[in-house]
Amino acid sequence: MFTSDDLVVYPAQGVGKIERIDSKTVGGLVCELYIVRIRANNVTLMVPVNNAAHVGLRTLTPKDEAVTILESLRNESGKAVYTGQNWNRRFREYSERLKSPSLAIVAEVLRELLLIGRSKELSFGERRLQEQAMSLVTGELSEVLEVEEDKVRDELLELYAPPPVDPDPAG
């Protein structure tokens, strides 16, 4: 059970703050609701208290796990990624994985999309997924590790930037 002012993570939305806990009568039943304001986009969500675990509402990732996730993103920027399936199937798979309550799974989607973008142009849908994954990962990591979100984003974009093209390979 969460309380007012707790920071929580809502899958596919990111870090939010529980503003209050309200009671509403729905269909004759009294329902307790967490009122959660998502930090990235200022959207307010109403999450039934008794359904919070089912939808994946959770506390922030522990600091040691956040450090491990950031280090793996830093250290696996050269790792190969399999892109054999078509972009449409990949898009569906990544969309599902972004709904995961696990930051590590969302970070893996981000890493794969950054690596794919290194070697080929991402489709519009893939670019949107990459932006969503980047926002989810950097938003939570910055909160847990107490660093600026833009700093984490810029570091990752630099690490995964395509290698520079030599304009004159003959030298």
PDB file of C-alpha atoms in Angstrom:
ATOM      1  CA  MET A   1       0.000   0.000   0.000  1.00  0.00           C
ATOM      2  CA  PHE A   2       1.241   3.444  -0.942  1.00  0.00           C
ATOM      3  CA  THR A   3       0.648   6.759   0.792  1.00  0.00           C
ATOM      4  CA  SER A   4       0.352  10.362  -0.386  1.00  0.00           C
ATOM      5  CA  ASP A   5       3.603  11.867  -1.705  1.00  0.00           C
ATOM      6  CA  ASP A   6       5.108   8.429  -2.481  1.00  0.00           C
ATOM      7  CA  LEU A   7       7.004   8.251  -5.766  1.00  0.00           C
ATOM      8  CA  VAL A   8       5.836   5.300  -7.840  1.00  0.00           C
ATOM      9  CA  VAL A   9       6.298   3.925 -11.346  1.00  0.00           C
ATOM     10  CA  TYR A  10       3.345   3.176 -13.614  1.00  0.00           C
ATOM     11  CA  PRO A  11       4.335   0.887 -16.524  1.00  0.00           C
ATOM     12  CA  ALA A  12       4.603   2.628 -19.915  1.00  0.00           C
ATOM     13  CA  GLN A  13       3.984   6.005 -18.192  1.00  0.00           C
ATOM     14  CA  GLY A  14       6.996   6.413 -15.908  1.00  0.00           C
ATOM     15  CA  VAL A  15       7.636   8.012 -12.547  1.00  0.00           C
ATOM     16  CA  GLY A  16       4.703   9.625 -10.805  1.00  0.00           C
ATOM     17  CA  LYS A  17       3.796  10.987  -7.425  1.00  0.00           C
ATOM     18  CA  ILE A  18       0.766   9.881  -5.457  1.00  0.00           C
ATOM     19  CA  GLU A  19      -1.018  13.164  -4.829  1.00  0.00           C
ATOM     20  CA  ARG A  20      -3.759  11.691  -2.671  1.00  0.00           C
ATOM     21  CA  ILE A  21      -5.988   8.698  -2.090  1.00  0.00           C
ATOM     22  CA  ASP A  22      -9.655   9.278  -2.951  1.00  0.00           C
ATOM     23  CA  SER A  23     -12.852   7.311  -2.550  1.00  0.00           C
ATOM     24  CA  LYS A  24     -15.340   7.181  -5.401  1.00  0.00           C
ATOM     25  CA  THR A  25     -18.606   5.313  -5.693  1.00  0.00           C
ATOM     26  CA  VAL A  26     -18.666   3.301  -8.914  1.00  0.00           C
ATOM     27  CA  GLY A  27     -21.712   1.157  -9.676  1.00  0.00           C
ATOM     28  CA  GLY A  28     -22.844   1.304  -6.072  1.00  0.00           C
ATOM     29  CA  LEU A  29     -19.438   0.179  -4.744  1.00  0.00           C
ATOM     30  CA  VAL A  30     -17.011   2.428  -2.900  1.00  0.00           C
ATOM     31  CA  CYS A  31     -13.625   2.279  -4.572  1.00  0.00           C
ATOM     32  CA  GLU A  32     -10.347   3.621  -3.159  1.00  0.00           C
ATOM     33  CA  LEU A  33      -8.177   5.269  -5.825  1.00  0.00           C
ATOM     34  CA  TYR A  34      -4.575   6.405  -5.942  1.00  0.00           C
ATOM     35  CA  ILE A  35      -4.421   9.756  -7.726  1.00  0.00           C
ATOM     36  CA  VAL A  36      -1.034   9.648  -9.464  1.00  0.00           C
ATOM     37  CA  ARG A  37       0.504  12.562 -11.360  1.00  0.00           C
ATOM     38  CA  ILE A  38       3.055  11.387 -13.931  1.00  0.00           C
ATOM     39  CA  ARG A  39       6.095  13.641 -13.840  1.00  0.00           C
ATOM     40  CA  ALA A  40       7.116  13.430 -17.507  1.00  0.00           C
ATOM     41  CA  ASN A  41       3.831  14.676 -18.984  1.00  0.00           C
ATOM     42  CA  ASN A  42       1.805  15.959 -15.998  1.00  0.00           C
ATOM     43  CA  VAL A  43      -0.977  13.440 -16.718  1.00  0.00           C
ATOM     44  CA  THR A  44      -3.142  12.407 -13.771  1.00  0.00           C
ATOM     45  CA  LEU A  45      -4.065   8.733 -13.425  1.00  0.00           C
ATOM     46  CA  MET A  46      -6.653   7.193 -11.133  1.00  0.00           C
ATOM     47  CA  VAL A  47      -5.507   3.726 -10.101  1.00  0.00           C
ATOM     48  CA  PRO A  48      -7.814   1.540  -8.000  1.00  0.00           C
ATOM     49  CA  VAL A  49      -5.934   0.645  -4.799  1.00  0.00           C
ATOM     50  CA  ASN A  50      -7.032  -3.007  -5.011  1.00  0.00           C
ATOM     51  CA  ASN A  51      -5.841  -3.212  -8.637  1.00  0.00           C
ATOM     52  CA  ALA A  52      -2.521  -1.364  -8.253  1.00  0.00           C
ATOM     53  CA  ALA A  53      -0.328  -4.478  -8.137  1.00  0.00           C
ATOM     54  CA  HIS A  54      -2.159  -6.013 -11.096  1.00  0.00           C
ATOM     55  CA  VAL A  55      -1.501  -2.996 -13.343  1.00  0.00           C
ATOM     56  CA  GLY A  56       2.154  -2.960 -12.251  1.00  0.00           C
ATOM     57  CA  LEU A  57       2.200   0.148 -10.048  1.00  0.00           C
ATOM     58  CA  ARG A  58       5.417  -0.187  -8.065  1.00  0.00           C
ATOM     59  CA  THR A  59       8.019   1.629  -6.012  1.00  0.00           C
ATOM     60  CA  LEU A  60      11.097   3.037  -7.713  1.00  0.00           C
ATOM     61  CA  THR A  61      13.818   0.572  -8.663  1.00  0.00           C
ATOM     62  CA  PRO A  62      16.296   0.118  -5.780  1.00  0.00           C
ATOM     63  CA  LYS A  63      19.465   2.212  -6.135  1.00  0.00           C
ATOM     64  CA  ASP A  64      21.810  -0.790  -6.502  1.00  0.00           C
ATOM     65  CA  GLU A  65      19.658  -2.189  -9.322  1.00  0.00           C
ATOM     66  CA  ALA A  66      19.493   1.237 -11.016  1.00  0.00           C
ATOM     67  CA  VAL A  67      23.300   1.456 -10.915  1.00  0.00           C
ATOM     68  CA  THR A  68      23.546  -2.031 -12.460  1.00  0.00           C
ATOM     69  CA  ILE A  69      21.091  -1.097 -15.238  1.00  0.00           C
ATOM     70  CA  LEU A  70      22.957   2.124 -16.074  1.00  0.00           C
ATOM     71  CA  GLU A  71      26.301   0.303 -16.059  1.00  0.00           C
ATOM     72  CA  SER A  72      24.956  -2.384 -18.399  1.00  0.00           C
ATOM     73  CA  LEU A  73      23.709   0.326 -20.778  1.00  0.00           C
ATOM     74  CA  ARG A  74      27.154   1.945 -20.639  1.00  0.00           C
ATOM     75  CA  ASN A  75      29.066  -1.304 -21.122  1.00  0.00           C
ATOM     76  CA  GLU A  76      26.940  -2.960 -23.799  1.00  0.00           C
ATOM     77  CA  SER A  77      26.948  -0.150 -26.346  1.00  0.00           C
ATOM     78  CA  GLY A  78      29.069  -2.281 -28.664  1.00  0.00           C
ATOM     79  CA  LYS A  79      27.030  -5.475 -28.289  1.00  0.00           C
ATOM     80  CA  ALA A  80      25.366  -6.800 -31.416  1.00  0.00           C
ATOM     81  CA  VAL A  81      21.601  -7.052 -31.665  1.00  0.00           C
ATOM     82  CA  TYR A  82      19.634  -9.452 -33.846  1.00  0.00           C
ATOM     83  CA  THR A  83      17.337  -7.646 -36.285  1.00  0.00           C
ATOM     84  CA  GLY A  84      16.246 -10.617 -38.371  1.00  0.00           C
ATOM     85  CA  GLN A  85      12.514 -10.226 -37.832  1.00  0.00           C
ATOM     86  CA  ASN A  86      10.700  -7.498 -39.728  1.00  0.00           C
ATOM     87  CA  TRP A  87      10.235  -4.096 -38.148  1.00  0.00           C
ATOM     88  CA  ASN A  88       6.490  -4.642 -37.674  1.00  0.00           C
ATOM     89  CA  ARG A  89       7.012  -7.735 -35.512  1.00  0.00           C
ATOM     90  CA  ARG A  90       9.854  -6.016 -33.676  1.00  0.00           C
ATOM     91  CA  PHE A  91       7.596  -2.992 -33.076  1.00  0.00           C
ATOM     92  CA  ARG A  92       4.859  -5.162 -31.535  1.00  0.00           C
ATOM     93  CA  GLU A  93       7.367  -7.022 -29.363  1.00  0.00           C
ATOM     94  CA  TYR A  94       8.990  -3.812 -28.135  1.00  0.00           C
ATOM     95  CA  SER A  95       5.590  -2.198 -27.480  1.00  0.00           C
ATOM     96  CA  GLU A  96       4.682  -5.121 -25.217  1.00  0.00           C
ATOM     97  CA  ARG A  97       8.022  -5.045 -23.416  1.00  0.00           C
ATOM     98  CA  LEU A  98       7.688  -1.299 -22.724  1.00  0.00           C
ATOM     99  CA  LYS A  99       4.587  -2.118 -20.656  1.00  0.00           C
ATOM    100  CA  SER A 100       6.707  -4.263 -18.330  1.00  0.00           C
ATOM    101  CA  PRO A 101       6.925  -3.129 -14.715  1.00  0.00           C
ATOM    102  CA  SER A 102      10.645  -4.052 -14.815  1.00  0.00           C
ATOM    103  CA  LEU A 103      13.030  -1.175 -15.560  1.00  0.00           C
ATOM    104  CA  ALA A 104      15.661  -3.706 -16.701  1.00  0.00           C
ATOM    105  CA  ILE A 105      13.341  -4.974 -19.475  1.00  0.00           C
ATOM    106  CA  VAL A 106      12.528  -1.426 -20.616  1.00  0.00           C
ATOM    107  CA  ALA A 107      16.265  -0.578 -20.583  1.00  0.00           C
ATOM    108  CA  GLU A 108      16.941  -3.611 -22.797  1.00  0.00           C
ATOM    109  CA  VAL A 109      14.393  -2.332 -25.351  1.00  0.00           C
ATOM    110  CA  LEU A 110      16.134   1.060 -25.283  1.00  0.00           C
ATOM    111  CA  ARG A 111      19.558  -0.527 -25.779  1.00  0.00           C
ATOM    112  CA  GLU A 112      18.349  -2.621 -28.720  1.00  0.00           C
ATOM    113  CA  LEU A 113      16.672   0.339 -30.435  1.00  0.00           C
ATOM    114  CA  LEU A 114      19.763   2.515 -29.936  1.00  0.00           C
ATOM    115  CA  LEU A 115      21.932  -0.224 -31.431  1.00  0.00           C
ATOM    116  CA  ILE A 116      19.602  -0.753 -34.404  1.00  0.00           C
ATOM    117  CA  GLY A 117      19.551   3.009 -34.999  1.00  0.00           C
ATOM    118  CA  ARG A 118      23.329   2.951 -35.216  1.00  0.00           C
ATOM    119  CA  SER A 119      23.332   0.878 -38.383  1.00  0.00           C
ATOM    120  CA  LYS A 120      20.055   1.799 -40.081  1.00  0.00           C
ATOM    121  CA  GLU A 121      17.350   4.425 -40.095  1.00  0.00           C
ATOM    122  CA  LEU A 122      14.626   3.584 -37.585  1.00  0.00           C
ATOM    123  CA  SER A 123      11.031   3.624 -38.814  1.00  0.00           C
ATOM    124  CA  PHE A 124       8.781   6.357 -37.436  1.00  0.00           C
ATOM    125  CA  GLY A 125       7.184   3.864 -35.035  1.00  0.00           C
ATOM    126  CA  GLU A 126      10.563   2.605 -33.836  1.00  0.00           C
ATOM    127  CA  ARG A 127      11.743   6.189 -33.230  1.00  0.00           C
ATOM    128  CA  ARG A 128       8.610   6.813 -31.116  1.00  0.00           C
ATOM    129  CA  LEU A 129       9.296   3.621 -29.145  1.00  0.00           C
ATOM    130  CA  GLN A 130      12.911   4.691 -28.635  1.00  0.00           C
ATOM    131  CA  GLU A 131      11.781   8.083 -27.330  1.00  0.00           C
ATOM    132  CA  GLN A 132       9.281   6.427 -24.989  1.00  0.00           C
ATOM    133  CA  ALA A 133      11.867   3.919 -23.726  1.00  0.00           C
ATOM    134  CA  MET A 134      14.432   6.711 -23.274  1.00  0.00           C
ATOM    135  CA  SER A 135      11.946   8.770 -21.278  1.00  0.00           C
ATOM    136  CA  LEU A 136      10.969   5.819 -19.064  1.00  0.00           C
ATOM    137  CA  VAL A 137      14.564   4.748 -18.412  1.00  0.00           C
ATOM    138  CA  THR A 138      16.146   8.168 -17.928  1.00  0.00           C
ATOM    139  CA  GLY A 139      13.196   9.420 -15.863  1.00  0.00           C
ATOM    140  CA  GLU A 140      13.485   6.640 -13.328  1.00  0.00           C
ATOM    141  CA  LEU A 141      17.293   6.433 -13.308  1.00  0.00           C
ATOM    142  CA  SER A 142      17.607  10.186 -12.756  1.00  0.00           C
ATOM    143  CA  GLU A 143      15.139  10.049  -9.856  1.00  0.00           C
ATOM    144  CA  VAL A 144      16.787   7.053  -8.164  1.00  0.00           C
ATOM    145  CA  LEU A 145      20.405   8.096  -8.775  1.00  0.00           C
ATOM    146  CA  GLU A 146      19.723  11.811  -8.164  1.00  0.00           C
ATOM    147  CA  VAL A 147      21.228  13.014 -11.435  1.00  0.00           C
ATOM    148  CA  GLU A 148      19.785  15.240 -14.143  1.00  0.00           C
ATOM    149  CA  GLU A 149      17.644  13.360 -16.642  1.00  0.00           C
ATOM    150  CA  ASP A 150      19.140  15.300 -19.576  1.00  0.00           C
ATOM    151  CA  LYS A 151      22.624  14.294 -18.445  1.00  0.00           C
ATOM    152  CA  VAL A 152      21.729  10.581 -18.529  1.00  0.00           C
ATOM    153  CA  ARG A 153      19.951  10.967 -21.901  1.00  0.00           C
ATOM    154  CA  ASP A 154      22.869  12.871 -23.460  1.00  0.00           C
ATOM    155  CA  GLU A 155      25.397  10.301 -22.199  1.00  0.00           C
ATOM    156  CA  LEU A 156      23.416   7.404 -23.682  1.00  0.00           C
ATOM    157  CA  LEU A 157      22.860   9.155 -27.011  1.00  0.00           C
ATOM    158  CA  GLU A 158      26.583   9.877 -27.222  1.00  0.00           C
ATOM    159  CA  LEU A 159      27.560   6.297 -26.296  1.00  0.00           C
ATOM    160  CA  TYR A 160      25.237   4.841 -28.936  1.00  0.00           C
ATOM    161  CA  ALA A 161      25.865   7.435 -31.644  1.00  0.00           C
ATOM    162  CA  PRO A 162      26.721   5.931 -35.044  1.00  0.00           C
ATOM    163  CA  PRO A 163      30.462   5.845 -35.687  1.00  0.00           C
ATOM    164  CA  PRO A 164      31.663   8.865 -37.671  1.00  0.00           C
ATOM    165  CA  VAL A 165      31.892   8.319 -41.425  1.00  0.00           C
ATOM    166  CA  ASP A 166      35.322   8.984 -42.889  1.00  0.00           C
ATOM    167  CA  PRO A 167      34.693  11.307 -45.856  1.00  0.00           C
ATOM    168  CA  ASP A 168      37.963  10.235 -47.496  1.00  0.00           C
ATOM    169  CA  PRO A 169      38.643   6.555 -46.773  1.00  0.00           C
ATOM    170  CA  ALA A 170      41.701   6.633 -49.081  1.00  0.00           C
ATOM    171  CA  GLY A 171      43.263   9.163 -46.730  1.00  0.00           C
TER     172      GLY A 171
END
